mmCIF file of C-alpha atoms in Angstrom:
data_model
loop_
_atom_site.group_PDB
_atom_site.id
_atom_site.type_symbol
_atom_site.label_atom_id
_atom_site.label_comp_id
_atom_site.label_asym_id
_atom_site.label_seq_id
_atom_site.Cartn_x
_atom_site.Cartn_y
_atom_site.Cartn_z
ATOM 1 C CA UNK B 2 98.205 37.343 -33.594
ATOM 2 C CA UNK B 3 96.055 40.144 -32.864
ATOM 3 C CA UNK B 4 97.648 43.072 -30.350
ATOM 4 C CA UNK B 5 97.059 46.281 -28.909
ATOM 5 C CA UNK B 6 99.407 48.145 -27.106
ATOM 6 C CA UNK B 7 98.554 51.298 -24.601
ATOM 7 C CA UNK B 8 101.103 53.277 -22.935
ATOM 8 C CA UNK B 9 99.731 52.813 -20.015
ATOM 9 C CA UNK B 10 97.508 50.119 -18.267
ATOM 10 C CA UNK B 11 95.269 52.780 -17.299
ATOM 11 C CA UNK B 12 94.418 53.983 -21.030
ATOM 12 C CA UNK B 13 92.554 50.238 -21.566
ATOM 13 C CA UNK B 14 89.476 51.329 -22.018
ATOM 14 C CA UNK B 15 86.265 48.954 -20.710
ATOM 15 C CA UNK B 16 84.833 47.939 -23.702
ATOM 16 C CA UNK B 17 88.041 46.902 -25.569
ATOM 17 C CA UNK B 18 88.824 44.290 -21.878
ATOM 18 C CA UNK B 19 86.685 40.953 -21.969
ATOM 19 C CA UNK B 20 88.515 38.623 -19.267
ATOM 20 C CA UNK B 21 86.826 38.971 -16.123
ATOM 21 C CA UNK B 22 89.491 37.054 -13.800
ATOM 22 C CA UNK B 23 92.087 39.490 -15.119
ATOM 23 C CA UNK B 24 92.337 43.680 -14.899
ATOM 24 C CA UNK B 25 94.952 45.554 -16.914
ATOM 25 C CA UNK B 26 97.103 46.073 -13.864
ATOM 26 C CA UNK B 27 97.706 42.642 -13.865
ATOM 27 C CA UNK B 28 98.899 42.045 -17.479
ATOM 28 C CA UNK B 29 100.586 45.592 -17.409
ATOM 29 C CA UNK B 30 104.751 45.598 -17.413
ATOM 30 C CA UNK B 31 105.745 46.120 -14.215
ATOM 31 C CA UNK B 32 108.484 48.290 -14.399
ATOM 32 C CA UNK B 33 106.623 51.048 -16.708
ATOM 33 C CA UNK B 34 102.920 50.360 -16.454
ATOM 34 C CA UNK B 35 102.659 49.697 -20.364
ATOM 35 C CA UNK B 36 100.403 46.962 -21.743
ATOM 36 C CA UNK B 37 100.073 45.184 -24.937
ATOM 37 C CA UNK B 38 97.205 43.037 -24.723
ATOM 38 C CA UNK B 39 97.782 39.725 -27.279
ATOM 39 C CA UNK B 40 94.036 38.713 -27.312
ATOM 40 C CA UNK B 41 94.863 35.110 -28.221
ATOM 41 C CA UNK B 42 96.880 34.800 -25.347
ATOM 42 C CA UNK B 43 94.662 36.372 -22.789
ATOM 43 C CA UNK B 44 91.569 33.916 -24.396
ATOM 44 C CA UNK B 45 93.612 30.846 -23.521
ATOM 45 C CA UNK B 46 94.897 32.552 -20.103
ATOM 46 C CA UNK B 47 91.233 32.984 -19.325
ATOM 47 C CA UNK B 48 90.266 29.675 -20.264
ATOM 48 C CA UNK B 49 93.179 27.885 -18.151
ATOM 49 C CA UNK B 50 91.475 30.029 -15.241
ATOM 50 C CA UNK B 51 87.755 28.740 -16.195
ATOM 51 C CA UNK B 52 89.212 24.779 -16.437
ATOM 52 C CA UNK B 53 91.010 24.995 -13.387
ATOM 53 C CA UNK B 54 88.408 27.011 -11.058
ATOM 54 C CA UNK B 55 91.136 28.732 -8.977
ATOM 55 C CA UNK B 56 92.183 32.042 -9.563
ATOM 56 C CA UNK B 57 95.522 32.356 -11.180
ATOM 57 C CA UNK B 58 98.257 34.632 -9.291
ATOM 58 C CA UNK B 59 99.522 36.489 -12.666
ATOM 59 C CA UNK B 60 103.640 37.270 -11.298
ATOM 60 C CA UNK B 61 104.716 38.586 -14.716
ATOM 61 C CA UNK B 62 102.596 39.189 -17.880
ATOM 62 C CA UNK B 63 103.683 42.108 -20.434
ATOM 63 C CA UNK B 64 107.158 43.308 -19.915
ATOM 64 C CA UNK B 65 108.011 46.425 -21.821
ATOM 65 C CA UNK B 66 112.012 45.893 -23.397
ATOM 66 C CA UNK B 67 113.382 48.229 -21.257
ATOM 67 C CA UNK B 68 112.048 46.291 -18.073
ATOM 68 C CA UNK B 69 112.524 42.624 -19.533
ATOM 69 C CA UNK B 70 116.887 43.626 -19.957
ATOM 70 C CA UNK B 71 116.260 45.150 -16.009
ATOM 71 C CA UNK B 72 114.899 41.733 -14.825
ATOM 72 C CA UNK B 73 117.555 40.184 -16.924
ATOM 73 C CA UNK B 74 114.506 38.024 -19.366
ATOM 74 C CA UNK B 75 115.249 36.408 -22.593
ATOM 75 C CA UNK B 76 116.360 38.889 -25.392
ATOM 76 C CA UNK B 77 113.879 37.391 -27.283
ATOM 77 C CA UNK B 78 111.259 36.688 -24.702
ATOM 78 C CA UNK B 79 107.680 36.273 -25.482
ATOM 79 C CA UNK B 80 106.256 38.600 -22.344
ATOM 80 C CA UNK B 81 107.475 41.431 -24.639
ATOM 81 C CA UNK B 82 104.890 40.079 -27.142
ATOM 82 C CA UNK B 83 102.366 39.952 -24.318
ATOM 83 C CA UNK B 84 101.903 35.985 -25.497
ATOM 84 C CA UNK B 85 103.497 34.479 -22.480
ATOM 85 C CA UNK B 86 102.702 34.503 -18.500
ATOM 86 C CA UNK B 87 104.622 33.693 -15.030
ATOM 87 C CA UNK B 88 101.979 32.165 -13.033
ATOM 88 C CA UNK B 89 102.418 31.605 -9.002
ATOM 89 C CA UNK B 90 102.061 28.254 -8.122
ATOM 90 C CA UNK B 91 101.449 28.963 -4.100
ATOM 91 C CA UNK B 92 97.530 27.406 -4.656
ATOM 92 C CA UNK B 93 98.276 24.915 -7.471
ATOM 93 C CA UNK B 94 100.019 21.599 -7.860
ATOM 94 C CA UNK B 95 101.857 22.312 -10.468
ATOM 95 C CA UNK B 96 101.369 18.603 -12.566
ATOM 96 C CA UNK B 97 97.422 19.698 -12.750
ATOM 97 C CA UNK B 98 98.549 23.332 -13.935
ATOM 98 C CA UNK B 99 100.594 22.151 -16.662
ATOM 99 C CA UNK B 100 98.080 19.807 -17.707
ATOM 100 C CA UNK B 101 95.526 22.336 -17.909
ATOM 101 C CA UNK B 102 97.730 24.661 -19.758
ATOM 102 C CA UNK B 103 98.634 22.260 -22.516
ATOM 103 C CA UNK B 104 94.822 21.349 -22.834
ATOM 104 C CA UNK B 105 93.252 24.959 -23.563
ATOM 105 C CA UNK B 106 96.852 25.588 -25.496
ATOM 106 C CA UNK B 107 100.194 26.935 -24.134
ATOM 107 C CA UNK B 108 102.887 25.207 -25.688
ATOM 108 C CA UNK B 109 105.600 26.357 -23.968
ATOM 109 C CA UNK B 110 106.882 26.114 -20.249
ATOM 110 C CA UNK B 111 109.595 27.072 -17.778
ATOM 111 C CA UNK B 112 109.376 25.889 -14.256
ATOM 112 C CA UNK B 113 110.940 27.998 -11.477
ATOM 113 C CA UNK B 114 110.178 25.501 -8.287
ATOM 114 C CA UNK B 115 112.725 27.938 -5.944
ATOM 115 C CA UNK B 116 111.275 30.993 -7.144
ATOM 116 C CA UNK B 117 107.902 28.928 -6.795
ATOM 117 C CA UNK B 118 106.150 30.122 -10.703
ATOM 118 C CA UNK B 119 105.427 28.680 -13.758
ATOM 119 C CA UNK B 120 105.798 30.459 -17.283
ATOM 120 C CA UNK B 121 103.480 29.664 -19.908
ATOM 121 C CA UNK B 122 103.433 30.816 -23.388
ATOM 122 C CA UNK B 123 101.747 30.172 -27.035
ATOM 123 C CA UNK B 124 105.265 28.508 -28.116
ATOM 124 C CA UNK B 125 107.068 26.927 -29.998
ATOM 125 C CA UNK B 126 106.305 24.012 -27.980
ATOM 126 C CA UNK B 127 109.503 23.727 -25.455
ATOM 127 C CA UNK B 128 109.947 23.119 -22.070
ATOM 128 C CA UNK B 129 112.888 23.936 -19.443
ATOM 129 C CA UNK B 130 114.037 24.254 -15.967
ATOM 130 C CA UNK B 131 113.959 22.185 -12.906
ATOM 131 C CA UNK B 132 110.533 20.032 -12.083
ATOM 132 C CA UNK B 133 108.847 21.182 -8.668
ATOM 133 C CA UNK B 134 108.988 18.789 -5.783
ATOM 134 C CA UNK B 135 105.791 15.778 -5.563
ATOM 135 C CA UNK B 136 103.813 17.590 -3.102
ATOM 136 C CA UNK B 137 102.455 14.978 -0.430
ATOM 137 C CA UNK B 138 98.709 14.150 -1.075
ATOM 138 C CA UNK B 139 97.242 13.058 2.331
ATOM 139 C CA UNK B 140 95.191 10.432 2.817
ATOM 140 C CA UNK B 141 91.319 11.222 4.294
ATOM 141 C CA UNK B 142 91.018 9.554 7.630
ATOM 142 C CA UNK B 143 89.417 5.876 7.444
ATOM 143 C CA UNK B 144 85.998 6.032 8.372
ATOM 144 C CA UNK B 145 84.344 2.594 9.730
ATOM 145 C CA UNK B 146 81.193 1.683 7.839
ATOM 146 C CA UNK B 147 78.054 2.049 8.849
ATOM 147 C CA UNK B 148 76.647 -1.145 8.912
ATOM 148 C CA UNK B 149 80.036 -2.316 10.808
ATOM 149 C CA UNK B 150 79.016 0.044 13.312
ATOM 150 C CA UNK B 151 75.591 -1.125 13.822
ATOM 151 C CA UNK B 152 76.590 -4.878 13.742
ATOM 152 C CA UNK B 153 78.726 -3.513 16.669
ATOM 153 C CA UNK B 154 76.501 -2.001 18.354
ATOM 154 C CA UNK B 155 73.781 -4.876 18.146
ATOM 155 C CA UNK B 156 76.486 -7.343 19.267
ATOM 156 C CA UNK B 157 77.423 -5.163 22.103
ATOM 157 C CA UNK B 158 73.793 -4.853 23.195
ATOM 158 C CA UNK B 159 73.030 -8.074 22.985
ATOM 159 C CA UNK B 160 75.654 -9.396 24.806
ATOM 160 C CA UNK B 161 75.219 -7.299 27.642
ATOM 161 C CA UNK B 162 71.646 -7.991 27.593
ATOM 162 C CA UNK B 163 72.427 -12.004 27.618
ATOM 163 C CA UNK B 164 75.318 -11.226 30.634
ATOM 164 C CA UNK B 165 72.652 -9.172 32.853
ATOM 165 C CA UNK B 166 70.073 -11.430 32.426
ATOM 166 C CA UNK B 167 72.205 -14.451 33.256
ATOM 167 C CA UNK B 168 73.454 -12.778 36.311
ATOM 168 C CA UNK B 169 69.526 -12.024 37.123
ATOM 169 C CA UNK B 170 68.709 -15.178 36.655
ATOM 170 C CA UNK B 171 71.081 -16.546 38.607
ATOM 171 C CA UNK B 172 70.200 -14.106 41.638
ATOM 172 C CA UNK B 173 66.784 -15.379 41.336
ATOM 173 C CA UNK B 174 67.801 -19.039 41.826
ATOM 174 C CA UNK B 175 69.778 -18.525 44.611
ATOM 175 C CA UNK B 176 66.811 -16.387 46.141
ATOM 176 C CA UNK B 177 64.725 -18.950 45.576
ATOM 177 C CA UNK B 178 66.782 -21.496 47.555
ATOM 178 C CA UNK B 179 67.320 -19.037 50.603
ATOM 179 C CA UNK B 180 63.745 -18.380 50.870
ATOM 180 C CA UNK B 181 62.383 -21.628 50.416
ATOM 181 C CA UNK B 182 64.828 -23.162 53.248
ATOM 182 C CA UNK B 183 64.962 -20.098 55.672
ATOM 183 C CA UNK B 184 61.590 -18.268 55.248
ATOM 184 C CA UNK B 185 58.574 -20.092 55.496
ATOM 185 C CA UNK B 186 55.842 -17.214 56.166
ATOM 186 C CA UNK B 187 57.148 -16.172 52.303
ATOM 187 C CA UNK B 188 56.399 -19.574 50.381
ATOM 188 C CA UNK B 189 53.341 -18.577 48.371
ATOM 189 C CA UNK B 190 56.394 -16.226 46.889
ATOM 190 C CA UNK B 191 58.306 -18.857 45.317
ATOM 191 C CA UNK B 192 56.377 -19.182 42.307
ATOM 192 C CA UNK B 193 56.419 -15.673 41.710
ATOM 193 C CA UNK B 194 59.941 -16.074 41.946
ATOM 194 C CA UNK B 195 60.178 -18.908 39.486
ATOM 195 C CA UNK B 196 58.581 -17.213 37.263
ATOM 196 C CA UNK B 197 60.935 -14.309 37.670
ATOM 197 C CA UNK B 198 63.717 -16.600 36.993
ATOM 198 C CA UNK B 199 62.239 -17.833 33.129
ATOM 199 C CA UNK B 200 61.700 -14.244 32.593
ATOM 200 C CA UNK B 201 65.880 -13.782 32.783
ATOM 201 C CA UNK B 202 66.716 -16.682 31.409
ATOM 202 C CA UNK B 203 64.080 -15.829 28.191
ATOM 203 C CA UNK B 204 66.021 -12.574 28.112
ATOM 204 C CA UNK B 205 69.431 -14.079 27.989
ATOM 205 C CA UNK B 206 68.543 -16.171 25.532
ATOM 206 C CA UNK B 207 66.909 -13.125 23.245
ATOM 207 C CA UNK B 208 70.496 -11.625 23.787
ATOM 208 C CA UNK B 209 72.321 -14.383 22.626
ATOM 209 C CA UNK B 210 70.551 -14.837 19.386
ATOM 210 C CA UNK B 211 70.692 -11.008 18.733
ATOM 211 C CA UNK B 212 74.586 -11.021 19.203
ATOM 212 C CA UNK B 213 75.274 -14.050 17.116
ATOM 213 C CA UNK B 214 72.569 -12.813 14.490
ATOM 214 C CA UNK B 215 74.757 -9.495 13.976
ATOM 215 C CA UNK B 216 78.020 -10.905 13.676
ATOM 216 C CA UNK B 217 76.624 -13.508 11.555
ATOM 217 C CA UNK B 218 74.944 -10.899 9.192
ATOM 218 C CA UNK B 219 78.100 -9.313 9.191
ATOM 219 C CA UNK B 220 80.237 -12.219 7.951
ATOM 220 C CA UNK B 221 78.235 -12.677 5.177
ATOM 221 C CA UNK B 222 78.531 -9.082 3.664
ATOM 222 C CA UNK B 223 82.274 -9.554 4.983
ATOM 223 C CA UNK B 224 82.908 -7.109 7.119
ATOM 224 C CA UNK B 225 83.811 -8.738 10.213
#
């Protein structure tokens, strides 16, 4: 495995860093600023960060041996190799993570779910600590079709239609009867009036047919 170790993160010079999601500060040991750069590891780390499309909160990466017995690490842990990473999982679910990981090739993998990171390193292939908690997926609201919506509708405005035009016609009749009996002067009205009524009673009917044609239409694509 092919590394290069500075003395300090700062001493990286541009041309010899080629992950663009990372910067040597955030591979560096954090107790002393050193950095050995494994470029195997950082290939795959970059590649977990291109598959996954977030960015990946790097909490440990190269640990110098004098910081790795501070933080109480592994004797033989593999961030003093600089092949091995403790990732936050704050913005990832953690089953999708690990997936990832194994796919672009980190065999092994600690999870921390109370300190809330994962470690991932180029192996052996092992895996310890506790799982993190299933993390509630919620559902997206219902929506109501479409075409339920406009069956609605047309049902709704046709039924008014055929009520309104009921009542109208209705109104007219008893007009009719009223001014026939009480108001002579106003007979050559009547007719008019007559007429009036088929004019409701057309429109109730045209209501009917448009309510019972949309619920109709809708029980045949079943979505009454």
């Amino acid at each position: 495995m092919p590394t290069t170790t500075y003395a300090h993160f700062r001493d990286v010079p541009e041309s010899a860093w080629r992950w663009p999601s990372f910067s040597p500060a955030e591979i560096a040991c954090r107790g002393t600023g050193a950095i050995k750069i494994n470029t195997e590891a950082m290939d795959k780390l970059q590649s977990l960060r291109n598959r996954l499309g977030k960015p990946l909160i790097v909490r440990s990466g190269y640990r110098s041996p004098s910081h790795n017995r501070a933080v109480g690490g592994a004797p033989a842990s593999k961030h003093m190799l600089g092949t091995a990473f403790d990732i936050a999982m704050s913005n990832h679910d953690p089953v999708k993570f690990a997936e990832a990981a194994r796919a672009v090739g980190f065999l092994g993998f600690g999870t921390y779910p109370r300190s809330g990171f994962m470690h991932i390193d180029l192996g052996p292939a092992r895996s310890w600590g506790d799982p993190f908690p299933v993390r509630a997926t919620p559902f997206v609201a219902e929506t109501q079709p479409a075409r339920e919506v406009l069956a609605d509708s047309r049902t709704l405005k046709g039924g008014g239609a055929a009520g309104i035009a009921t009542v109208g016609a209705a109104g007219v009749e008893v007009t009719h009867e009223v001014l026939a009996e009480t108001q002579s002067a106003i007979l050559p009205l009547v007719p008019y009036l007559d007429t009036l009524r088929w004019v409701f009673i057309a429109v109730a009917l045209a209501g009917i047919a448009v309510a019972i044609h949309a619920r109709v239409d809708d029980w045949k694509r079943g979505q009454r």
